[in-house]
Coordinates of C-alpha atoms in Angstrom, one line a residue:
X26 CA 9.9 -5.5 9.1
X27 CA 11.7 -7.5 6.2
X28 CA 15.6 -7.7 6.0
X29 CA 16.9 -6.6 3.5
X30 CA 19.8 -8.2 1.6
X31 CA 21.6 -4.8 0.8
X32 CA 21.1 -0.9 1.9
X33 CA 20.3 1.6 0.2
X34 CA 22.2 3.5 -2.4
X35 CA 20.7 6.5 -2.2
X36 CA 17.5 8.7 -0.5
X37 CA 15.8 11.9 -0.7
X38 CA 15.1 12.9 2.6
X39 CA 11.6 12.8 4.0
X40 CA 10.3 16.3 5.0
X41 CA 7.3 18.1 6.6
X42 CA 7.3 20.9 3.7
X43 CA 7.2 17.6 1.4
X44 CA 4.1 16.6 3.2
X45 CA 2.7 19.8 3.3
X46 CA 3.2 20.5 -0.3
X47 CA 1.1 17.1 -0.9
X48 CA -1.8 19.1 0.0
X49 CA -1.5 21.2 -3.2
X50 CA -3.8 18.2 -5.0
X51 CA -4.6 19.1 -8.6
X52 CA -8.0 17.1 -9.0
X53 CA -11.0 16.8 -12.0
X54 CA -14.4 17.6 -10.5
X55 CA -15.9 15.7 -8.0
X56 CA -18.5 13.3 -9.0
X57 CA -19.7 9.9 -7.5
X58 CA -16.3 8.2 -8.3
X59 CA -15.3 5.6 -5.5
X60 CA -11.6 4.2 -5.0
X61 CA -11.4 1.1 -6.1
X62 CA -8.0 0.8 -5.7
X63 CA -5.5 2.6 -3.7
X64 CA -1.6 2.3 -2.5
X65 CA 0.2 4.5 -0.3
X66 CA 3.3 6.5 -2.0
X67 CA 6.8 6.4 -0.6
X68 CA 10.4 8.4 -1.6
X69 CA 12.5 6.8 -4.5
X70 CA 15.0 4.2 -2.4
X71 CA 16.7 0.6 -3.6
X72 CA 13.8 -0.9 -1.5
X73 CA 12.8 -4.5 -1.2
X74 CA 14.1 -5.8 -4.3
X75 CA 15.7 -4.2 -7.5
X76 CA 13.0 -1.1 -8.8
X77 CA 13.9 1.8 -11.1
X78 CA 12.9 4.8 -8.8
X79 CA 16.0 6.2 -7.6
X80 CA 16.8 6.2 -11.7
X81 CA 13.2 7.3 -12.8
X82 CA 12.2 7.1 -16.7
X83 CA 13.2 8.9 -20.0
X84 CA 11.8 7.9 -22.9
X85 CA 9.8 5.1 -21.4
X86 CA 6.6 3.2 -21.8
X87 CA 5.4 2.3 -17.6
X88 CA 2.7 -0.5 -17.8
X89 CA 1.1 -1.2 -14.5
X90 CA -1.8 -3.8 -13.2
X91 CA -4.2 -3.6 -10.6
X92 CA -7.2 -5.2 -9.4
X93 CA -10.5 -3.1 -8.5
X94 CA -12.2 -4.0 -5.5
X95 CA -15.3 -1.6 -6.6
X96 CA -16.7 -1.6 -10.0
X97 CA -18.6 1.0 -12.5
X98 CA -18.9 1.7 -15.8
X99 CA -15.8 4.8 -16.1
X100 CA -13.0 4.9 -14.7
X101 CA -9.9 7.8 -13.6
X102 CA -6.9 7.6 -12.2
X103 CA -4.6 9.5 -10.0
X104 CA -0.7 10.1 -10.5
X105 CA 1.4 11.4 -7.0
X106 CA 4.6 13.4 -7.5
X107 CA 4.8 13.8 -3.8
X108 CA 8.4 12.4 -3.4
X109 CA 9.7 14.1 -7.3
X110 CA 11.9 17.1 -7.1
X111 CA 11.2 18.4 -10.4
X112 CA 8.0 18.9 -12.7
X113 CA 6.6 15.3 -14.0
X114 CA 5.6 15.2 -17.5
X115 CA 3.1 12.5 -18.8
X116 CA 3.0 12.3 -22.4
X117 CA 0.4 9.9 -22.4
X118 CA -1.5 7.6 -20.8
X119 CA -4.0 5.1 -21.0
X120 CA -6.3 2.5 -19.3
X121 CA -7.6 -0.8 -20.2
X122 CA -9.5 -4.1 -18.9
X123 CA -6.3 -6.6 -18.3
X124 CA -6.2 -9.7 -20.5
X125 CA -2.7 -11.7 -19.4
X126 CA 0.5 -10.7 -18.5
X127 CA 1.2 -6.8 -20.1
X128 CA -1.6 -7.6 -22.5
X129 CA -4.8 -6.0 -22.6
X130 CA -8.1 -6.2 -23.9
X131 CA -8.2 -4.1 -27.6
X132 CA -11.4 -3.1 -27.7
X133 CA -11.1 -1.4 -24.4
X134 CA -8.2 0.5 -24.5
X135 CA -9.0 4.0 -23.6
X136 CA -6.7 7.2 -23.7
X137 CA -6.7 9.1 -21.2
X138 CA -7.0 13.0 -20.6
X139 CA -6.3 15.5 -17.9
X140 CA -8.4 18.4 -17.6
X141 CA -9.0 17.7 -21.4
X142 CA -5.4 17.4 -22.7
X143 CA -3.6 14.1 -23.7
X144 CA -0.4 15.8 -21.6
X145 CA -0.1 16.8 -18.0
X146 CA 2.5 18.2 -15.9
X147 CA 2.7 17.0 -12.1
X148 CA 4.4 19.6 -9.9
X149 CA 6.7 18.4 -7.1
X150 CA 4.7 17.8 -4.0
X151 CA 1.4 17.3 -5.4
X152 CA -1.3 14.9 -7.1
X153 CA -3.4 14.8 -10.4
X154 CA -6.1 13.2 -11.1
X155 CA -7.4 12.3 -14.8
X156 CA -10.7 13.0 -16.3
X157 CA -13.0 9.8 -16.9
X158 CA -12.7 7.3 -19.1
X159 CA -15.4 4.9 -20.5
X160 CA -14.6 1.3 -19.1
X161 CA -16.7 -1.3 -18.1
X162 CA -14.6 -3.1 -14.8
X163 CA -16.1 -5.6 -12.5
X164 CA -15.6 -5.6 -8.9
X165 CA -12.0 -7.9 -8.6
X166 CA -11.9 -7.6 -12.3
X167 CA -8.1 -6.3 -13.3
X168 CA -7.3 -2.7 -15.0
X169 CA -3.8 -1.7 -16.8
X170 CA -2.6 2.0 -16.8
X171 CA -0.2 2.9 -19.4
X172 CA 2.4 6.1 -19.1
X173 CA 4.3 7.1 -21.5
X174 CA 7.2 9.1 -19.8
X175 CA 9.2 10.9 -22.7
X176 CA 11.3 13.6 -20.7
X177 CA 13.3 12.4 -17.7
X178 CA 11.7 12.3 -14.5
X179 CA 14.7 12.2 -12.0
X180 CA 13.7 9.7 -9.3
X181 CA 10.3 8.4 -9.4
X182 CA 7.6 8.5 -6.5
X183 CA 6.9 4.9 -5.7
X184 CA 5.4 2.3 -3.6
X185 CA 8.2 -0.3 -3.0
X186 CA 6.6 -3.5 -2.0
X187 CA 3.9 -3.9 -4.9
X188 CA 3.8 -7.9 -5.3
X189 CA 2.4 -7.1 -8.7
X190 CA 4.2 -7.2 -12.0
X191 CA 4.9 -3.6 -13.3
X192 CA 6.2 -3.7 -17.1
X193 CA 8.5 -1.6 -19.0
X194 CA 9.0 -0.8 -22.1
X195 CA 11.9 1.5 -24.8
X196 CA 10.0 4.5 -26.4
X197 CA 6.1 5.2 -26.7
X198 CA 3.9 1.8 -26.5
X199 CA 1.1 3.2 -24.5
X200 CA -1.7 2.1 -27.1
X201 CA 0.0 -1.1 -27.8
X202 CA -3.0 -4.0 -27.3
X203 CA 0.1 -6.6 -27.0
X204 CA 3.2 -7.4 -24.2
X205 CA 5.9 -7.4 -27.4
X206 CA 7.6 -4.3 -26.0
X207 CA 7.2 -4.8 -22.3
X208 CA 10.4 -6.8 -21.6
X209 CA 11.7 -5.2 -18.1
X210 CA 9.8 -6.1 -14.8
X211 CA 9.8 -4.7 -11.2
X212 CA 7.3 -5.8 -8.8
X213 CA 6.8 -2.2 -7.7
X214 CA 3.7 0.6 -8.7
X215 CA 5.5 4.1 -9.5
X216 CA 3.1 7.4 -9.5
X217 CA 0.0 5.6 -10.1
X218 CA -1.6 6.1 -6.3
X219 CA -5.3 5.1 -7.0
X220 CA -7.5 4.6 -9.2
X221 CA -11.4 5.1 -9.1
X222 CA -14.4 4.2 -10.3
X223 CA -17.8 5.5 -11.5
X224 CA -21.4 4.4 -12.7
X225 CA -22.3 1.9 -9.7
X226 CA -23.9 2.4 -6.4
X227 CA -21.3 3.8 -3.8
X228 CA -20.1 2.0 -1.2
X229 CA -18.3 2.4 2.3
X230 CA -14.8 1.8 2.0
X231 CA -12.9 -0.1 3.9
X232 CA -8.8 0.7 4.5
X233 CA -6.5 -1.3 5.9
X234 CA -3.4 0.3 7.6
X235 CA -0.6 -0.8 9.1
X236 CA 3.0 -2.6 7.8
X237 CA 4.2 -4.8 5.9
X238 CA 2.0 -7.5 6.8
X239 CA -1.0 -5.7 5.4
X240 CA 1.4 -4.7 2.8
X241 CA 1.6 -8.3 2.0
X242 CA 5.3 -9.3 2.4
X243 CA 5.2 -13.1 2.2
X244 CA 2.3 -13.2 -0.2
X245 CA 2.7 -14.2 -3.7
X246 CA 3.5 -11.8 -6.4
X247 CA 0.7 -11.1 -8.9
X248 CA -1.7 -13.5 -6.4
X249 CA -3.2 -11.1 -4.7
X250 CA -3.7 -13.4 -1.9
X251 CA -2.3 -10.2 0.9
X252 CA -5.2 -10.1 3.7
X253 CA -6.9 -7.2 2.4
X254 CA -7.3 -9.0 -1.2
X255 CA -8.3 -11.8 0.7
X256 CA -11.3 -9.7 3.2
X257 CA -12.7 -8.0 0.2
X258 CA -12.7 -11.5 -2.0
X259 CA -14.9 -12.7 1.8
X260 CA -17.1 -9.5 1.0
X261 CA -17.9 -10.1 -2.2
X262 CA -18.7 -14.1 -1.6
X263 CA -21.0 -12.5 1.0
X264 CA -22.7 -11.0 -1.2
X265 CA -21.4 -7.2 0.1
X266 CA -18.9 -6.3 -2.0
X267 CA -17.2 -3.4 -0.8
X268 CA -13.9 -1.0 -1.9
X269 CA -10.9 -2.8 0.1
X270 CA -8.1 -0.3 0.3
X271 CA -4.3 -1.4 1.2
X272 CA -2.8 1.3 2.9
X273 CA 0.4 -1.0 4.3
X274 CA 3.4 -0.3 4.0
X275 CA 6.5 -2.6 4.4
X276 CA 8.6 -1.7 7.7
X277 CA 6.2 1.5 8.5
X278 CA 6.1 2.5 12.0
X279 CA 3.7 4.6 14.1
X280 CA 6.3 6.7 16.0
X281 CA 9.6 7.1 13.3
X282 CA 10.2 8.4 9.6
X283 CA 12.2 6.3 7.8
X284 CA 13.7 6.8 4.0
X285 CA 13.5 3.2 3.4
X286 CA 9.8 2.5 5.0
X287 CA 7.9 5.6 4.4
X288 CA 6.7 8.4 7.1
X289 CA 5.1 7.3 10.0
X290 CA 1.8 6.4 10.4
X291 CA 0.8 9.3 12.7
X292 CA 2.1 11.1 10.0
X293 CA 0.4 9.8 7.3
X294 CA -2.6 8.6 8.8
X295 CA -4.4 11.8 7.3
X296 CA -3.2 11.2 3.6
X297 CA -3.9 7.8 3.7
X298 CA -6.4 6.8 5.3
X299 CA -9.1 10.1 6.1
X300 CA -8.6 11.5 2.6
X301 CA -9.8 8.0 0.9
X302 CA -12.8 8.9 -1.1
X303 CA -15.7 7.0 0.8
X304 CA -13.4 5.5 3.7
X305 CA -15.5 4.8 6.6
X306 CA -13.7 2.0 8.1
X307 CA -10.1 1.5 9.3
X308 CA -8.3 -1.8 9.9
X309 CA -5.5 -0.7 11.9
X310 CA -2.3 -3.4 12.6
X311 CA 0.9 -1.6 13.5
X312 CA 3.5 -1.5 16.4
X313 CA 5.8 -4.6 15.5
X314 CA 8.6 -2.9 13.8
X315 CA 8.4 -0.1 16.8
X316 CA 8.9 -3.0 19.2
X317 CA 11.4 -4.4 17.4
X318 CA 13.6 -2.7 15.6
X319 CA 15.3 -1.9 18.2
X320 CA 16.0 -4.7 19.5
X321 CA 18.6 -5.4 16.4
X322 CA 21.3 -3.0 15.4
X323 CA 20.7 -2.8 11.4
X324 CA 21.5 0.5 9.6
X325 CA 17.9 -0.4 7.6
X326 CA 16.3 -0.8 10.6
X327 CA 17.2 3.0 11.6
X328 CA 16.1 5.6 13.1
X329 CA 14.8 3.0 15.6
X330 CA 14.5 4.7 18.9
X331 CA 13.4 2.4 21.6
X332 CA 9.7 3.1 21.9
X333 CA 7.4 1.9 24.9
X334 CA 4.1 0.4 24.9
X335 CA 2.2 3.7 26.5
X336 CA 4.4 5.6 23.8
X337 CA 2.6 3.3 21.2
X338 CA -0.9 3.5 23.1
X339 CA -0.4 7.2 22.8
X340 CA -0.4 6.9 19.1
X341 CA -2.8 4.5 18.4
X342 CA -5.4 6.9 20.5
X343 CA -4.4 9.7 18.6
X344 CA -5.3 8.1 15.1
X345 CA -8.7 6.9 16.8
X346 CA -9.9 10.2 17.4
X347 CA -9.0 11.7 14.0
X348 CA -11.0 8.6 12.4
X349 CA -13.8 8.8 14.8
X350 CA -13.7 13.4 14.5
X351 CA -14.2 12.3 10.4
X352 CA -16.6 9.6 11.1
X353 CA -15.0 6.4 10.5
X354 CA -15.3 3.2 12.4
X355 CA -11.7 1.5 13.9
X356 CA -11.3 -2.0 13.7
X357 CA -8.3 -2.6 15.8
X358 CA -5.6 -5.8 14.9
X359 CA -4.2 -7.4 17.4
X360 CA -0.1 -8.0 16.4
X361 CA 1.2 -11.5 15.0
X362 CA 3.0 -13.7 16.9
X363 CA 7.2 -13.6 15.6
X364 CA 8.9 -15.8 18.7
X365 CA 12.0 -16.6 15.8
X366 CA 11.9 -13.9 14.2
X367 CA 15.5 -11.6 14.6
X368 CA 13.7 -9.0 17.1
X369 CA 11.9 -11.6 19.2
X370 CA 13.6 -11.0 22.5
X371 CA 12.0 -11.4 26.2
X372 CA 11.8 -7.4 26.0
X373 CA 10.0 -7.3 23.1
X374 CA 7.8 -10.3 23.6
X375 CA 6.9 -8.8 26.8
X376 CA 6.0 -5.3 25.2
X377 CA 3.9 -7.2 22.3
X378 CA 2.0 -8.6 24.9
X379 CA 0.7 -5.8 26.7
X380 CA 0.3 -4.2 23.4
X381 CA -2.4 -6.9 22.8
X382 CA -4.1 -7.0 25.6
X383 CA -4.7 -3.2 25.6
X384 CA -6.0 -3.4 21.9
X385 CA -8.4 -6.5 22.9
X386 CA -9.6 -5.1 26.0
X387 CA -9.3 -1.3 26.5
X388 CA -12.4 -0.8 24.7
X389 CA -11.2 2.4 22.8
X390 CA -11.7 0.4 19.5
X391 CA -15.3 0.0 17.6
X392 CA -14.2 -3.8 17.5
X393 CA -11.4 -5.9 17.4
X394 CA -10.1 -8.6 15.0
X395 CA -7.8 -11.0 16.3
X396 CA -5.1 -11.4 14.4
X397 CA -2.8 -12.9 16.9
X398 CA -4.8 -15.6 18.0
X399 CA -6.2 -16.4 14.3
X400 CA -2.5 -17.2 12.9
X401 CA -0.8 -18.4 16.8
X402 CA 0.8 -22.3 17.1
X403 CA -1.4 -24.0 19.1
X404 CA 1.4 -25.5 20.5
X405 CA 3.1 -22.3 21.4
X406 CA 1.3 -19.0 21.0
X407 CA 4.1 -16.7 20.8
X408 CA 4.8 -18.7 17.3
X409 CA 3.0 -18.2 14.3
X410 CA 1.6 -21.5 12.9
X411 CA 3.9 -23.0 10.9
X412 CA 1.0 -23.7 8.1
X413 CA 0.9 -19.6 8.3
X414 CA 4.6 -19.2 8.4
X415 CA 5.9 -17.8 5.3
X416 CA 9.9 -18.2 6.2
X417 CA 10.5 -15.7 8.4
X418 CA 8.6 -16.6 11.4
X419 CA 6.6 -13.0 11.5
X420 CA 4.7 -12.5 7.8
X421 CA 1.8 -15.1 7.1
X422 CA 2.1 -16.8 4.2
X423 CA -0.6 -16.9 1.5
X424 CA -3.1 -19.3 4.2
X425 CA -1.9 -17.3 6.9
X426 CA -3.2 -14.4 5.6
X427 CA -6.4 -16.1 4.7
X428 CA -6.8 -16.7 8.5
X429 CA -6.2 -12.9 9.2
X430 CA -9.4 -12.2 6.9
X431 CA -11.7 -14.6 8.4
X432 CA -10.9 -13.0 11.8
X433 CA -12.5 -9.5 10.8
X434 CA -16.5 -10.2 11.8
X435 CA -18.0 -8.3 8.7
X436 CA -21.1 -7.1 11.0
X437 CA -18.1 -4.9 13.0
X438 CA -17.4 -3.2 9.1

């Protein structure tokens, strides 16, 4: 949904033997781990802003932060080489409770192990998830992973749009306690896909799914103030605390691939959603960049095949019987308001319309959260609020996606 300011350089081409490969998941034994934090992984590309995936890492130290939405008392992680097209080789790797910045907490850095061993090798098309590791996290307490990446990885399995600070650093700092090394930045996660957590009561999780305003676009880096931070921070003050899983991703659609936006979400709607550990609630918000992205001729904004409303109905009933076949509940979002946005055009205002009213009415959903009407102008409901506006006149601001959260009823979850 975002414009970008210059195209990609370069892509590896998004394939169904890729996606079938992903299946090949290398895990640790199952136990009563819950996700506490999850992203969905996308090709290497120039995405949203300057990132290093296209040019990977060799003989690099890759700090990344995240904040749990579930705690316990150990904790794992899992690495994706989905998008690599060689073997990836961690050296090392390790997790701690967050202090500031790329500090962290001494006393509870922890190495990490996979299947026993300090090393691991990730084949391309697949996942590995570590063995756990003693550490105390709170629910919306913060955790830092550390790789150590001493061989070249090629380009680097990513997700684009992190709006969290991701640290680099020359040679092997993975134990290091303090940010001396860390002097790069990006404000994208590579490889690190999820992290889970053990030793508390498990709880339904919750994943949100759609573009780039779950995502987050407009929000502000290292605030998590996107709307699923915000729903599970509502959870928690309701004394419900529950795992709150981002599964946006920026300019996804439900009908096209895209090397710059990620697979579709019919496509991945499997991966990321009905393989969460514990998932038994989807939030789903998608349709706006199938609306409009044809509307404006963009090379970033290709493949964009005009796609009609019963098209998109078609997809949004197929996702609801996979999630109601594995159990889940479906929350459906109504779609933002974008009248000055660059695809706002009287065909695509019309088709957003009758999008809407099949989501609030049709009945096919568990329950409905109205997005639209939460974050509309008063004044004119085809505009967002300018109090919600980040800029761009379609992505909430920080408020605007506060508004999104207290639109979900938390009885429907």
């Amino acid at each position: 949904m975002h414009v970008w300011k210059k195209m990609m350089t370069a892509a590896i081409a998004i394939t169904a033997t890729l996606t079938a490969a992903c299946t090949n998941t290398q895990a640790a034994p199952a136990d009563t781990a819950s996700t506490a934090w999850s992203v969905p992984m996308q090709q290497p590309s120039t995405g949203f802003e300057p990132n290093w995936s296209l040019d990977g890492f060799a003989q690099h130290t890759l700090r990344q932060v995240v904040r749990v939405t579930t705690g316990g008392d150990s904790a794992r992680i899992t690495l994706s080489n989905r998008f690599g097209r060689t073997d990836l080789r961690i050296a090392s790797a390790t997790i701690a409770r967050t202090d500031t910045g790329a500090s962290v907490h001494q006393d509870t850095l922890r190495p990490l192990r996979f299947h026993g061993s300090e090393t691991a090798i990730i084949a391309p098309g697949t996942d590995l998830t570590s063995d756990p590791a003693e550490l105390h996290l709170a629910p919306l307490e913060f955790a830092t992973v550390t790789l150590y990446l001493d061989e070249p990885t090629g380009p680097a399995t990513f997700h684009a749009q992190g709006y969290a600070t991701s640290y680099r650093a020359p040679g092997n700092h993975a134990t290091d306690a303090d940010a001396t090394a860390f002097t790069e930045t990006t404000h994208s996660w590579y490889y690190l896909s999820s992290v889970q957590m053990s030793g508390a009561a498990p709880a339904d999780a919750i994943v949100a799914f759609g573009d780039s305003i779950t995502d987050g676009f407009g929000s502000d880096n290292d605030g998590n103030n996107r709307y699923p931070d915000a729903l599970a921070d509502r959870l928690a003050a309701a004394g419900t605390p529950r795992p709150v899983l981002n599964a946006g991703i920026g300019g996804n659609t439900i009908i096209s691939d895209s090397p710059w936006y990620g697979e579709s979400a019919l496509r991945r709607f499997d991966r990321d959603v009905l393989a969460q550990d514990g998932a038994r609630t989807v939030v789903m918000l998608g349709g706006l960049n199938d609306i409009g992205f044809s509307e404006v001729d963009l090379p970033t904004y290709k493949p964009n095949p005009v796609v009609t409303v019963d098209q998109l109905i078609a997809g949004y009933r197929d996702m609801i019987a996979r999630a109601h076949r594995a159990g889940l509940r479906v929350i459906g979002g109504t779609l933002l308001p974008m009248k000055g946005a660059e695809y706002y055009t009287p065909t695509s205002a019309a088709k957003l319309r009758a999008l809407n009213e099949w989501i609030r009415t049709s009945g096919e959903f568990d329950a409905v959260a109205d997005f639209n009407t939460a974050v509309a102008d008063p004044a004119d409901p085809e505009r967002l609020d300018p109090a919600f506006d980040s800029g761009d006149h379609k992505h909430p601001n920080a408020a605007g996606y506060r508004a999104m959260a207290a639109a979900i009823d938390l009885n429907t979850l």
